[in-house]
Short mmCIF file of C-alpha atoms in Angstrom, two decimals:
data_model
loop_
_atom_site.label_atom_id
_atom_site.label_comp_id
_atom_site.label_asym_id
_atom_site.label_seq_id
_atom_site.Cartn_x
_atom_site.Cartn_y
_atom_site.Cartn_z
CA MET X 1 124.01 64.49 81.62
CA ASN X 2 122.93 65.00 77.61
CA LEU X 3 122.99 62.52 74.84
CA THR X 4 125.28 63.71 72.37
CA SER X 5 126.48 61.50 68.94
CA GLU X 6 129.51 61.62 70.62
CA ASN X 7 129.02 60.13 73.98
CA ILE X 8 125.98 58.61 72.69
CA LEU X 9 127.83 54.71 71.76
CA LEU X 10 130.07 54.94 74.99
CA VAL X 11 126.47 55.32 77.47
CA GLY X 12 124.89 53.04 75.10
CA SER X 13 127.28 50.20 75.33
CA LEU X 14 127.57 50.98 78.86
CA LEU X 15 124.38 50.68 79.99
CA LEU X 16 123.73 47.41 77.75
CA PHE X 17 126.74 45.19 78.68
CA LEU X 18 125.16 45.96 82.69
CA SER X 19 121.68 45.12 82.05
CA ILE X 20 123.46 41.43 80.23
CA ILE X 21 125.23 41.11 83.44
CA ALA X 22 121.81 41.66 85.64
CA GLY X 23 119.29 39.82 83.24
CA LYS X 24 122.27 36.51 84.30
CA THR X 25 121.79 37.14 88.06
CA SER X 26 118.42 37.64 88.02
CA TYR X 27 118.31 33.29 86.92
CA ARG X 28 120.01 33.31 90.83
CA PHE X 29 117.80 35.06 92.59
CA GLY X 30 114.14 34.16 90.98
CA VAL X 31 114.33 38.04 89.66
CA PRO X 32 112.31 38.81 86.57
CA THR X 33 114.90 40.10 83.80
CA LEU X 34 112.43 43.14 83.38
CA ILE X 35 112.84 44.86 86.53
CA LEU X 36 116.30 44.89 86.24
CA PHE X 37 116.39 46.29 83.24
CA LEU X 38 114.19 48.90 84.14
CA GLY X 39 116.30 49.49 86.86
CA VAL X 40 118.99 49.30 84.63
CA GLY X 41 117.65 52.77 82.62
CA MET X 42 115.85 53.87 85.30
CA LEU X 43 119.27 54.09 87.60
CA ALA X 44 121.08 56.29 84.13
CA GLY X 45 117.66 58.39 83.85
CA SER X 46 117.28 61.79 85.22
CA ASP X 47 116.17 60.99 88.48
CA GLY X 48 119.32 58.25 89.30
CA ILE X 49 122.76 58.92 89.12
CA LEU X 50 123.70 59.64 85.18
CA GLN X 51 121.42 62.23 84.33
CA ILE X 52 120.54 61.20 80.84
CA GLN X 53 117.56 63.75 80.10
CA PHE X 54 115.11 61.69 78.16
CA ASN X 55 112.16 62.92 77.38
CA ASN X 56 111.51 61.93 74.31
CA PRO X 57 107.50 59.65 73.85
CA LYS X 58 107.19 59.31 70.60
CA LEU X 59 110.59 57.91 70.09
CA ALA X 60 110.84 55.76 73.09
CA GLN X 61 107.04 54.49 70.90
CA PHE X 62 109.28 54.15 68.24
CA ILE X 63 111.75 52.18 69.88
CA GLY X 64 108.45 49.95 71.01
CA ILE X 65 106.76 49.48 67.98
CA ILE X 66 110.41 48.16 65.95
CA SER X 67 111.43 45.83 69.45
CA LEU X 68 107.54 44.26 69.74
CA ASN X 69 107.89 43.66 65.68
CA PHE X 70 110.85 41.32 66.55
CA ILE X 71 109.81 40.20 69.78
CA LEU X 72 106.07 39.52 68.51
CA PHE X 73 108.45 37.62 65.07
CA SER X 74 110.87 35.22 67.71
CA GLY X 75 108.24 33.59 69.78
CA GLY X 76 106.27 33.21 66.73
CA MET X 77 108.78 31.46 64.83
CA GLU X 78 109.94 29.64 67.84
CA THR X 79 105.74 28.19 68.36
CA ARG X 80 105.15 24.73 67.73
CA TRP X 81 101.73 24.67 65.22
CA ALA X 82 101.64 21.08 67.01
CA SER X 83 101.83 21.39 70.75
CA VAL X 84 99.70 24.84 70.05
CA LYS X 85 96.64 22.81 68.11
CA PRO X 86 95.10 21.33 71.21
CA ILE X 87 93.67 24.64 73.16
CA ILE X 88 93.70 26.96 69.72
CA ARG X 89 90.39 27.59 70.72
CA GLN X 90 91.57 28.33 74.51
CA GLY X 91 94.31 30.25 73.42
CA VAL X 92 92.57 32.56 71.24
CA VAL X 93 89.34 32.73 73.17
CA LEU X 94 91.96 34.38 76.54
CA SER X 95 93.68 36.53 74.15
CA THR X 96 90.34 37.84 73.28
CA LEU X 97 87.43 37.87 74.75
CA GLY X 98 89.68 37.58 78.05
CA VAL X 99 91.49 40.70 77.21
CA LEU X 100 87.55 42.67 76.44
CA PHE X 101 86.87 41.72 79.80
CA THR X 102 90.01 42.21 81.93
CA ALA X 103 89.57 46.14 80.20
CA VAL X 104 86.47 46.33 81.12
CA THR X 105 87.10 44.97 84.74
CA LEU X 106 89.75 47.33 85.24
CA GLY X 107 88.54 49.98 83.54
CA PHE X 108 84.75 50.55 85.63
CA PHE X 109 87.71 50.02 88.69
CA VAL X 110 89.32 52.65 88.15
CA TRP X 111 87.01 54.98 87.84
CA TYR X 112 85.08 54.46 91.08
CA VAL X 113 88.49 54.46 92.77
CA THR X 114 88.76 57.81 91.50
CA ASN X 115 86.36 59.40 92.00
CA HIS X 116 85.47 58.46 95.43
CA TRP X 117 89.16 57.68 97.38
CA PHE X 118 91.03 60.04 95.50
CA ASP X 119 90.65 63.21 94.08
CA LEU X 120 92.30 62.18 90.79
CA ASN X 121 88.62 62.22 88.77
CA PHE X 122 89.32 59.58 85.83
CA THR X 123 85.75 59.99 83.49
CA LEU X 124 84.88 56.27 83.17
CA LEU X 125 86.15 56.89 78.89
CA GLU X 126 90.05 57.85 80.48
CA SER X 127 89.57 54.58 82.97
CA LEU X 128 88.63 51.61 80.47
CA LEU X 129 91.40 53.13 78.57
CA LEU X 130 93.84 52.82 81.26
CA GLY X 131 92.24 49.32 81.60
CA ALA X 132 93.06 48.25 77.78
CA ILE X 133 96.49 50.15 77.81
CA VAL X 134 97.14 47.00 81.12
CA SER X 135 95.26 44.05 79.61
CA SER X 136 97.52 41.99 77.64
CA THR X 137 100.40 39.76 79.20
CA ASP X 138 103.40 39.81 79.12
CA ALA X 139 104.89 36.07 79.36
CA ALA X 140 108.86 36.68 78.70
CA ALA X 141 110.15 37.57 82.09
CA VAL X 142 107.08 34.34 82.71
CA PHE X 143 109.38 32.08 81.15
CA SER X 144 112.63 32.83 82.45
CA ILE X 145 111.69 32.24 85.65
CA LEU X 146 110.29 29.15 85.23
CA ARG X 147 113.42 27.64 83.03
CA SER X 148 115.59 29.38 86.51
CA LYS X 149 113.43 27.14 88.45
CA SER X 150 113.84 24.24 86.00
CA LEU X 151 109.45 23.77 86.41
CA GLY X 152 106.93 22.39 84.17
CA LEU X 153 104.30 22.37 83.51
CA LYS X 154 100.40 19.87 83.17
CA ASP X 155 98.03 20.09 81.39
CA ASN X 156 99.19 21.80 77.85
CA LEU X 157 100.00 24.91 80.48
CA ARG X 158 102.68 25.93 79.50
CA PRO X 159 102.08 26.73 75.29
CA THR X 160 98.74 27.55 76.46
CA LEU X 161 100.04 30.68 77.65
CA GLU X 162 102.92 31.61 75.08
CA PHE X 163 100.17 31.44 72.93
CA GLU X 164 98.05 33.45 74.63
CA SER X 165 101.09 35.97 75.53
CA GLY X 166 101.61 35.92 71.57
CA SER X 167 98.36 36.83 70.66
CA ASN X 168 96.92 38.64 72.98
CA ASP X 169 99.04 42.18 72.57
CA PRO X 170 97.04 42.72 68.62
CA MET X 171 93.50 42.60 71.28
CA ALA X 172 95.13 44.97 73.59
CA ASN X 173 96.47 47.94 70.77
CA VAL X 174 92.59 47.59 69.57
CA LEU X 175 91.03 48.00 72.51
CA THR X 176 93.65 51.54 73.36
CA ILE X 177 93.19 52.81 70.24
CA THR X 178 89.27 52.47 70.32
CA PHE X 179 89.64 53.83 73.58
CA LEU X 180 91.46 56.67 73.03
CA THR X 181 89.43 57.66 70.29
CA LEU X 182 86.61 58.13 72.29
CA VAL X 183 88.25 59.74 75.30
CA LEU X 184 89.31 62.20 71.89
CA LEU X 185 85.92 62.65 69.78
CA PRO X 186 82.70 61.48 72.52
CA ASP X 187 80.45 61.52 69.91
CA GLN X 188 82.44 59.73 67.57
CA ASN X 189 80.09 57.29 65.53
CA ILE X 190 80.74 53.69 67.66
CA TRP X 191 79.16 51.48 64.59
CA GLU X 192 82.59 52.69 63.20
CA LEU X 193 84.54 52.01 65.99
CA VAL X 194 83.22 48.21 66.33
CA PHE X 195 83.75 49.10 62.94
CA MET X 196 87.89 49.40 62.61
CA PHE X 197 88.28 47.45 65.71
CA PHE X 198 86.72 44.33 63.85
CA LYS X 199 88.11 45.56 61.00
CA GLN X 200 91.92 45.73 62.01
CA ILE X 201 91.38 41.60 63.86
CA ILE X 202 90.13 40.04 60.56
CA LEU X 203 92.45 42.08 58.07
CA GLY X 204 95.45 41.57 60.32
CA GLY X 205 94.72 37.69 60.52
CA LEU X 206 94.00 36.92 57.20
CA LEU X 207 97.54 38.91 56.24
CA GLY X 208 99.75 37.58 58.46
CA PHE X 209 98.75 33.89 57.03
CA VAL X 210 98.81 35.36 53.41
CA PHE X 211 102.41 37.04 54.81
CA GLY X 212 103.05 34.37 55.66
CA LYS X 213 102.61 31.83 52.44
CA ILE X 214 104.62 35.29 50.14
CA SER X 215 107.55 34.96 52.74
CA HIS X 216 107.86 30.93 52.07
CA ARG X 217 107.41 30.83 49.09
CA ILE X 218 110.48 33.42 48.75
CA PHE X 219 112.75 32.19 50.55
CA ASN X 220 112.12 28.28 48.88
CA LYS X 221 112.84 29.84 45.42
CA ILE X 222 114.89 33.41 45.89
CA ASN X 223 118.46 32.11 46.05
CA LEU X 224 121.21 34.53 48.26
CA SER X 225 124.74 34.37 47.40
CA PHE X 226 125.30 34.28 50.66
CA GLU X 227 123.71 32.76 54.65
CA GLY X 228 123.97 36.21 56.29
CA LEU X 229 121.52 37.46 53.71
CA TYR X 230 118.70 35.50 54.75
CA PRO X 231 118.13 36.54 58.62
CA VAL X 232 118.30 39.86 56.59
CA LEU X 233 115.43 38.84 54.21
CA ALA X 234 113.96 38.00 57.17
CA ILE X 235 114.01 41.43 59.20
CA ALA X 236 112.42 43.36 55.32
CA LEU X 237 109.96 40.44 55.29
CA MET X 238 108.81 41.65 58.20
CA PHE X 239 108.85 44.62 58.61
CA GLY X 240 106.29 44.88 55.36
CA THR X 241 103.98 42.66 56.92
CA PHE X 242 104.34 44.89 59.41
CA SER X 243 103.68 47.70 57.73
CA ALA X 244 101.16 46.56 54.49
CA THR X 245 99.26 45.63 56.71
CA GLU X 246 99.09 48.38 58.55
CA ALA X 247 98.02 50.50 55.64
CA LEU X 248 95.30 48.44 54.60
CA GLY X 249 93.66 48.82 57.75
CA GLY X 250 94.30 45.79 59.50
CA ASN X 251 96.57 44.87 62.62
CA GLY X 252 99.88 44.26 62.42
CA PHE X 253 101.55 43.14 65.42
CA LEU X 254 98.60 40.19 64.92
CA ALA X 255 100.10 39.55 61.27
CA ILE X 256 103.36 39.34 63.03
CA TYR X 257 102.79 37.20 64.94
CA VAL X 258 100.56 34.94 62.51
CA CYS X 259 102.69 34.81 59.57
CA ALA X 260 105.98 34.51 62.25
CA VAL X 261 104.17 30.46 63.90
CA TYR X 262 103.50 29.76 60.19
CA LEU X 263 106.71 30.29 58.64
CA GLY X 264 108.23 28.97 61.37
CA ASN X 265 106.27 25.63 61.37
CA GLN X 266 107.69 25.49 57.49
CA ASN X 267 110.72 23.95 56.35
CA PHE X 268 112.77 26.53 53.76
CA ILE X 269 116.68 27.25 53.39
CA HIS X 270 118.77 28.28 56.50
CA LYS X 271 115.88 28.35 58.95
CA GLY X 272 118.09 27.89 61.56
CA SER X 273 119.97 30.48 61.19
CA VAL X 274 117.61 32.93 60.64
CA LEU X 275 116.02 30.66 64.54
CA LYS X 276 119.31 31.82 65.72
CA MET X 277 119.90 34.90 64.68
CA PHE X 278 116.17 36.84 65.30
CA ASP X 279 115.85 34.91 69.42
CA GLY X 280 119.89 37.20 69.68
CA LEU X 281 117.56 40.03 68.66
CA ALA X 282 114.89 39.63 70.30
CA TRP X 283 117.00 40.21 73.36
CA LEU X 284 118.67 42.72 72.36
CA MET X 285 115.27 44.18 71.65
CA GLN X 286 113.98 43.52 75.08
CA ILE X 287 117.22 45.06 76.37
CA VAL X 288 116.92 49.32 74.37
CA LEU X 289 113.31 48.45 74.80
CA PHE X 290 113.08 48.29 78.87
CA LEU X 291 116.27 50.81 78.74
CA THR X 292 114.30 53.28 77.15
CA LEU X 293 110.93 52.93 79.34
CA GLY X 294 113.00 53.15 82.29
CA LEU X 295 114.71 56.36 80.45
CA LEU X 296 111.30 57.87 80.25
CA VAL X 297 109.90 57.43 83.67
CA GLU X 298 110.86 60.35 86.65
CA PRO X 299 110.93 58.21 89.63
CA SER X 300 110.49 61.43 92.02
CA ALA X 301 106.65 61.30 89.02
CA ILE X 302 105.73 57.93 90.19
CA ILE X 303 105.92 57.64 94.39
CA PRO X 304 103.14 60.01 94.56
CA LEU X 305 100.44 57.94 92.48
CA ALA X 306 101.97 54.66 94.58
CA GLY X 307 98.45 54.29 96.98
CA ILE X 308 96.59 54.57 94.16
CA GLY X 309 99.28 52.11 91.83
CA LEU X 310 99.50 49.82 94.48
CA LEU X 311 95.67 49.42 95.00
CA ILE X 312 94.80 48.79 91.39
CA SER X 313 97.85 46.21 90.29
CA LEU X 314 95.86 44.20 93.17
CA PHE X 315 92.45 44.52 92.03
CA LEU X 316 93.82 43.91 88.51
CA MET X 317 96.59 40.67 89.78
CA MET X 318 93.06 39.67 92.49
CA PHE X 319 89.45 40.32 90.73
CA ALA X 320 89.72 41.54 87.06
CA ARG X 321 92.48 38.93 85.82
CA PRO X 322 91.12 36.36 87.46
CA ILE X 323 87.30 37.14 86.17
CA SER X 324 87.76 37.39 82.97
CA VAL X 325 89.75 33.63 82.79
CA PHE X 326 86.96 31.77 84.61
CA ILE X 327 84.84 33.89 82.82
CA SER X 328 85.99 33.20 79.41
CA THR X 329 87.29 29.79 79.83
CA MET X 330 83.44 28.26 80.73
CA PRO X 331 82.63 26.85 77.53
CA PHE X 332 85.93 24.17 78.38
CA LYS X 333 86.56 22.25 80.92
CA MET X 334 89.48 23.00 82.90
CA THR X 335 90.13 22.18 86.34
CA PHE X 336 90.30 25.16 89.28
CA ALA X 337 93.73 24.56 89.66
CA ARG X 338 94.85 24.93 85.65
CA ARG X 339 92.09 28.26 85.55
CA SER X 340 93.56 29.18 88.91
CA TYR X 341 97.40 29.84 87.71
CA ILE X 342 96.65 30.90 84.17
CA SER X 343 94.52 33.72 85.56
CA TRP X 344 98.33 34.31 88.35
CA VAL X 345 100.12 34.37 85.06
CA GLY X 346 98.83 37.51 83.75
CA LEU X 347 102.30 39.33 83.82
CA ARG X 348 102.44 43.37 83.54
CA GLY X 349 106.01 43.81 81.21
CA ALA X 350 107.14 46.46 78.54
CA VAL X 351 104.09 46.27 76.11
CA PRO X 352 101.11 48.23 78.67
CA ILE X 353 103.74 50.45 79.18
CA VAL X 354 104.41 51.16 75.50
CA PHE X 355 100.84 52.07 75.04
CA ALA X 356 100.97 54.05 77.50
CA THR X 357 102.25 56.70 74.97
CA TYR X 358 99.77 56.45 73.23
CA PRO X 359 97.91 59.38 75.72
CA LEU X 360 101.23 61.01 76.78
CA LEU X 361 101.39 61.68 72.09
CA ALA X 362 97.12 62.32 71.90
CA GLY X 363 98.14 65.50 74.83
CA ILE X 364 94.98 63.78 76.93
CA GLU X 365 94.37 65.98 79.93
CA GLN X 366 95.01 62.16 82.34
CA ALA X 367 97.91 61.07 80.19
CA SER X 368 101.40 61.86 82.54
CA VAL X 369 98.76 60.55 85.32
CA ILE X 370 97.65 57.38 83.08
CA PHE X 371 101.77 56.66 81.98
CA ASN X 372 102.39 56.71 85.55
CA ILE X 373 100.00 54.38 86.94
CA VAL X 374 100.99 51.65 84.70
CA PHE X 375 104.69 52.29 84.88
CA PHE X 376 103.64 51.31 88.22
CA ILE X 377 101.52 48.86 87.87
CA SER X 378 103.77 46.55 85.34
CA VAL X 379 106.49 46.90 88.74
CA SER X 380 104.13 45.46 90.75
CA SER X 381 103.03 42.98 88.92
CA VAL X 382 106.99 41.52 87.60
CA LEU X 383 107.43 42.25 91.43
CA ILE X 384 104.64 39.94 93.14
CA GLN X 385 103.45 37.77 90.59
CA GLY X 386 106.71 36.61 88.22
CA THR X 387 108.31 36.47 91.27
CA THR X 388 105.79 34.09 93.04
CA LEU X 389 105.18 31.65 90.41
CA SER X 390 106.64 28.61 91.06
CA VAL X 391 105.71 28.40 94.39
CA VAL X 392 102.23 28.80 92.98
CA ALA X 393 102.39 26.23 90.41
CA LYS X 394 103.54 23.98 93.02
CA TRP X 395 100.87 24.33 95.83
CA LEU X 396 98.04 24.95 92.93
CA GLY X 397 99.98 20.89 91.37
CA VAL X 398 100.20 22.50 88.66
CA ALA X 399 104.12 21.44 88.92
CA THR X 400 105.63 19.20 87.13
CA GLU X 401 110.06 19.05 87.55
CA GLU X 402 111.87 18.70 84.54
CA THR X 403 114.05 16.65 83.22
CA CYS X 404 117.25 15.71 81.54
CA GLU X 405 118.89 13.00 79.65
CA ASN X 406 121.98 12.29 78.43
CA ILE X 407 121.41 11.70 74.30
CA ASP X 408 124.71 11.15 72.76
CA ASN X 409 122.53 10.05 69.43
CA PRO X 410 121.00 13.11 67.72
CA ALA X 411 119.24 11.20 66.34
CA ASP X 412 117.94 9.62 69.74
CA ALA X 413 117.25 13.04 70.63
CA LEU X 414 115.72 14.05 67.62
CA ILE X 415 112.81 11.26 68.90
CA SER X 416 112.81 12.27 71.90
CA GLU X 417 111.54 16.05 70.69
CA HIS X 418 108.90 14.74 68.59
CA PRO X 419 107.77 11.08 70.13
CA LYS X 420 105.38 10.66 67.65
CA ALA X 421 107.16 11.23 64.85
CA VAL X 422 108.65 7.52 62.97
CA MET X 423 112.55 7.90 62.11
CA ASN X 424 114.26 6.29 59.41
CA GLU X 425 117.67 6.56 57.70
CA PHE X 426 117.74 5.90 53.79
CA LEU X 427 121.42 5.46 52.13
CA ILE X 428 122.75 7.37 49.23
CA ALA X 429 124.27 5.41 46.65
CA GLU X 430 127.24 5.69 44.76
CA GLY X 431 125.37 6.89 40.78
CA SER X 432 122.16 8.41 42.65
CA HIS X 433 120.44 11.05 40.61
CA LEU X 434 120.12 13.11 44.19
CA ILE X 435 124.43 13.77 44.27
CA ASN X 436 124.92 17.44 44.69
CA LYS X 437 121.46 18.33 44.02
CA LYS X 438 120.68 20.69 46.63
CA ILE X 439 117.59 19.38 49.23
CA PHE X 440 114.93 21.59 47.98
CA GLU X 441 115.12 20.50 44.23
CA LEU X 442 114.51 17.35 45.42
CA ASP X 443 110.81 16.39 45.19
CA PHE X 444 110.52 15.73 48.67
CA PRO X 445 106.74 14.52 49.95
CA LYS X 446 105.31 17.32 52.38
CA ASP X 447 104.75 15.70 55.83
CA ALA X 448 108.39 14.41 56.15
CA ILE X 449 111.01 16.15 56.95
CA ILE X 450 115.71 15.49 56.43
CA ALA X 451 116.30 15.76 60.00
CA MET X 452 120.12 15.20 59.66
CA ILE X 453 122.74 13.32 57.93
CA LYS X 454 124.93 11.13 59.28
CA ARG X 455 128.64 12.11 57.14
CA ASP X 456 131.28 10.01 56.81
CA ASP X 457 130.03 8.88 60.75
CA LYS X 458 128.89 12.82 61.85
CA TYR X 459 125.98 13.63 61.57
CA VAL X 460 125.46 17.47 59.75
CA THR X 461 121.70 20.03 60.07
CA PRO X 462 120.73 20.50 56.38
CA ASN X 463 118.83 23.11 55.04
CA GLY X 464 117.49 23.53 51.70
CA SER X 465 120.78 24.39 50.35
CA THR X 466 122.64 22.29 51.46
CA ILE X 467 124.09 19.51 48.89
CA ILE X 468 123.73 16.06 48.88
CA GLN X 469 126.84 12.81 48.09
CA ALA X 470 127.03 9.29 47.64
CA ASN X 471 127.00 7.58 50.93
CA ASP X 472 125.13 10.32 52.83
CA ASN X 473 122.71 8.57 54.99
CA LEU X 474 119.66 11.06 55.48
CA VAL X 475 117.45 10.96 58.90
CA ILE X 476 114.05 11.49 57.77
CA LEU X 477 110.86 12.42 60.37
CA SER X 478 106.86 11.83 59.71
CA GLU X 479 104.54 10.92 61.37
CA ASN X 480 102.96 8.08 58.65
CA GLN X 481 104.92 5.08 58.38
CA LYS X 482 103.56 5.44 54.32
CA VAL X 483 105.64 8.44 53.52
CA PHE X 484 108.70 5.89 53.49
CA ASP X 485 107.12 3.94 51.11
CA ALA X 486 106.09 7.23 48.79
CA ILE X 487 109.18 8.77 49.45
CA ASN X 488 111.47 5.52 48.62
CA LYS X 489 109.37 4.98 45.58
CA ARG X 490 109.92 8.52 43.82
CA LEU X 491 113.09 8.91 45.32
CA SER X 492 114.72 5.32 45.06
CA LEU X 493 116.09 5.64 47.85
CA ARG X 494 117.23 2.32 50.36
CA LEU X 495 116.66 2.08 53.35
CA VAL X 496 119.07 1.28 56.49
CA GLU X 497 118.10 -1.59 57.92
CA ASN X 498 119.39 -1.01 61.66
#
């Protein structure tokens, strides 16, 4: 079947619907959604039932880059700095040195087996390129399984894995570009590549932080007429951050993530609407990305490479990833069980498949072989590791059952989410100078937030444009009791005694 302007919407909507149903089913059987999304795409592809002819790596790469923008931005916005801060050094080391060690270790193994055990004859640079492509992890499938099993993790393992998976894609991207350049131009000055490497990482991080601050200021200063325009503004700022950083020579993926982490930990107008919108868009982009990659691959071309693909995948899971984790975390005090579980949660998802389109577009000799091996590695990694995460967590003793408490009072729920915070309620009395003012117009301390407003015996979730009314009870959270004295003095509020 050829996609035309007449049937593309029908086929697209059908594939989206099937992917959503498949994703729902995956929670019941413990199968990562990634596999089912890819499966739907492969079944609809050239070797599948619908036999859709899609052979456009350039379009697939473009869709992949757009999708990664949304996925990384959404993940960054949902990252809590309070939970990431204690493990920030471990996360940074894992997402940089850990990725580098994985790429190099796997690269040398690929070079050896393709020249001694299989008749593929990869050069060392081509082998290192393959290692770089699959060097980053993908936690999207990991946490869907953990949630379906109601499994918690001890010792700050969850934020460690979340931060690593969100921040290691840029490193893999830079390594992929570096080794691809060396494959195409073997005589390239190595110091120029080293300079480019550090330039991309440093500029990406710095510009991400700068654009995060700019985005925060724009959100709180601009006054849009409709709430629905604020998520659109966020999308514009997201793409602006990525493209401007890339134009200046930095890594756009890293900039996107840093910008989103900063923005997600600040208060701004209609933050709740933006978060919900991006959560839905991130899911949409994951489905579109996996479907596209499923359509692009030809199962008939992968089967002949199943032997070497499985061998490389097993080496990556059992040796390359553990070696990189244990070496890169040597400066930190960690239990053997913690290091072992981090090693096992090294799923390769859609990102390596997107990076594998780079050699295809560059036209290097082994491009199609690399793409098919990478696809096999991603699928086998998710199938083997993704379906055993809960079992391994319990076996290593790092699992803890999550308990769900029924909390009727939303204010109590806030305290349960922020155990270190102090909560107080302040009454807006009749005749107060704050009446009819918007929240963002208040001279409010930065280290406190208006989490809720109790109005007419109902709780209202406020945003920056919420208008204060007489007899409102402001539910305010802060980790410092002295802040409440400053609020009382600055805004002339009356504390509600509980």
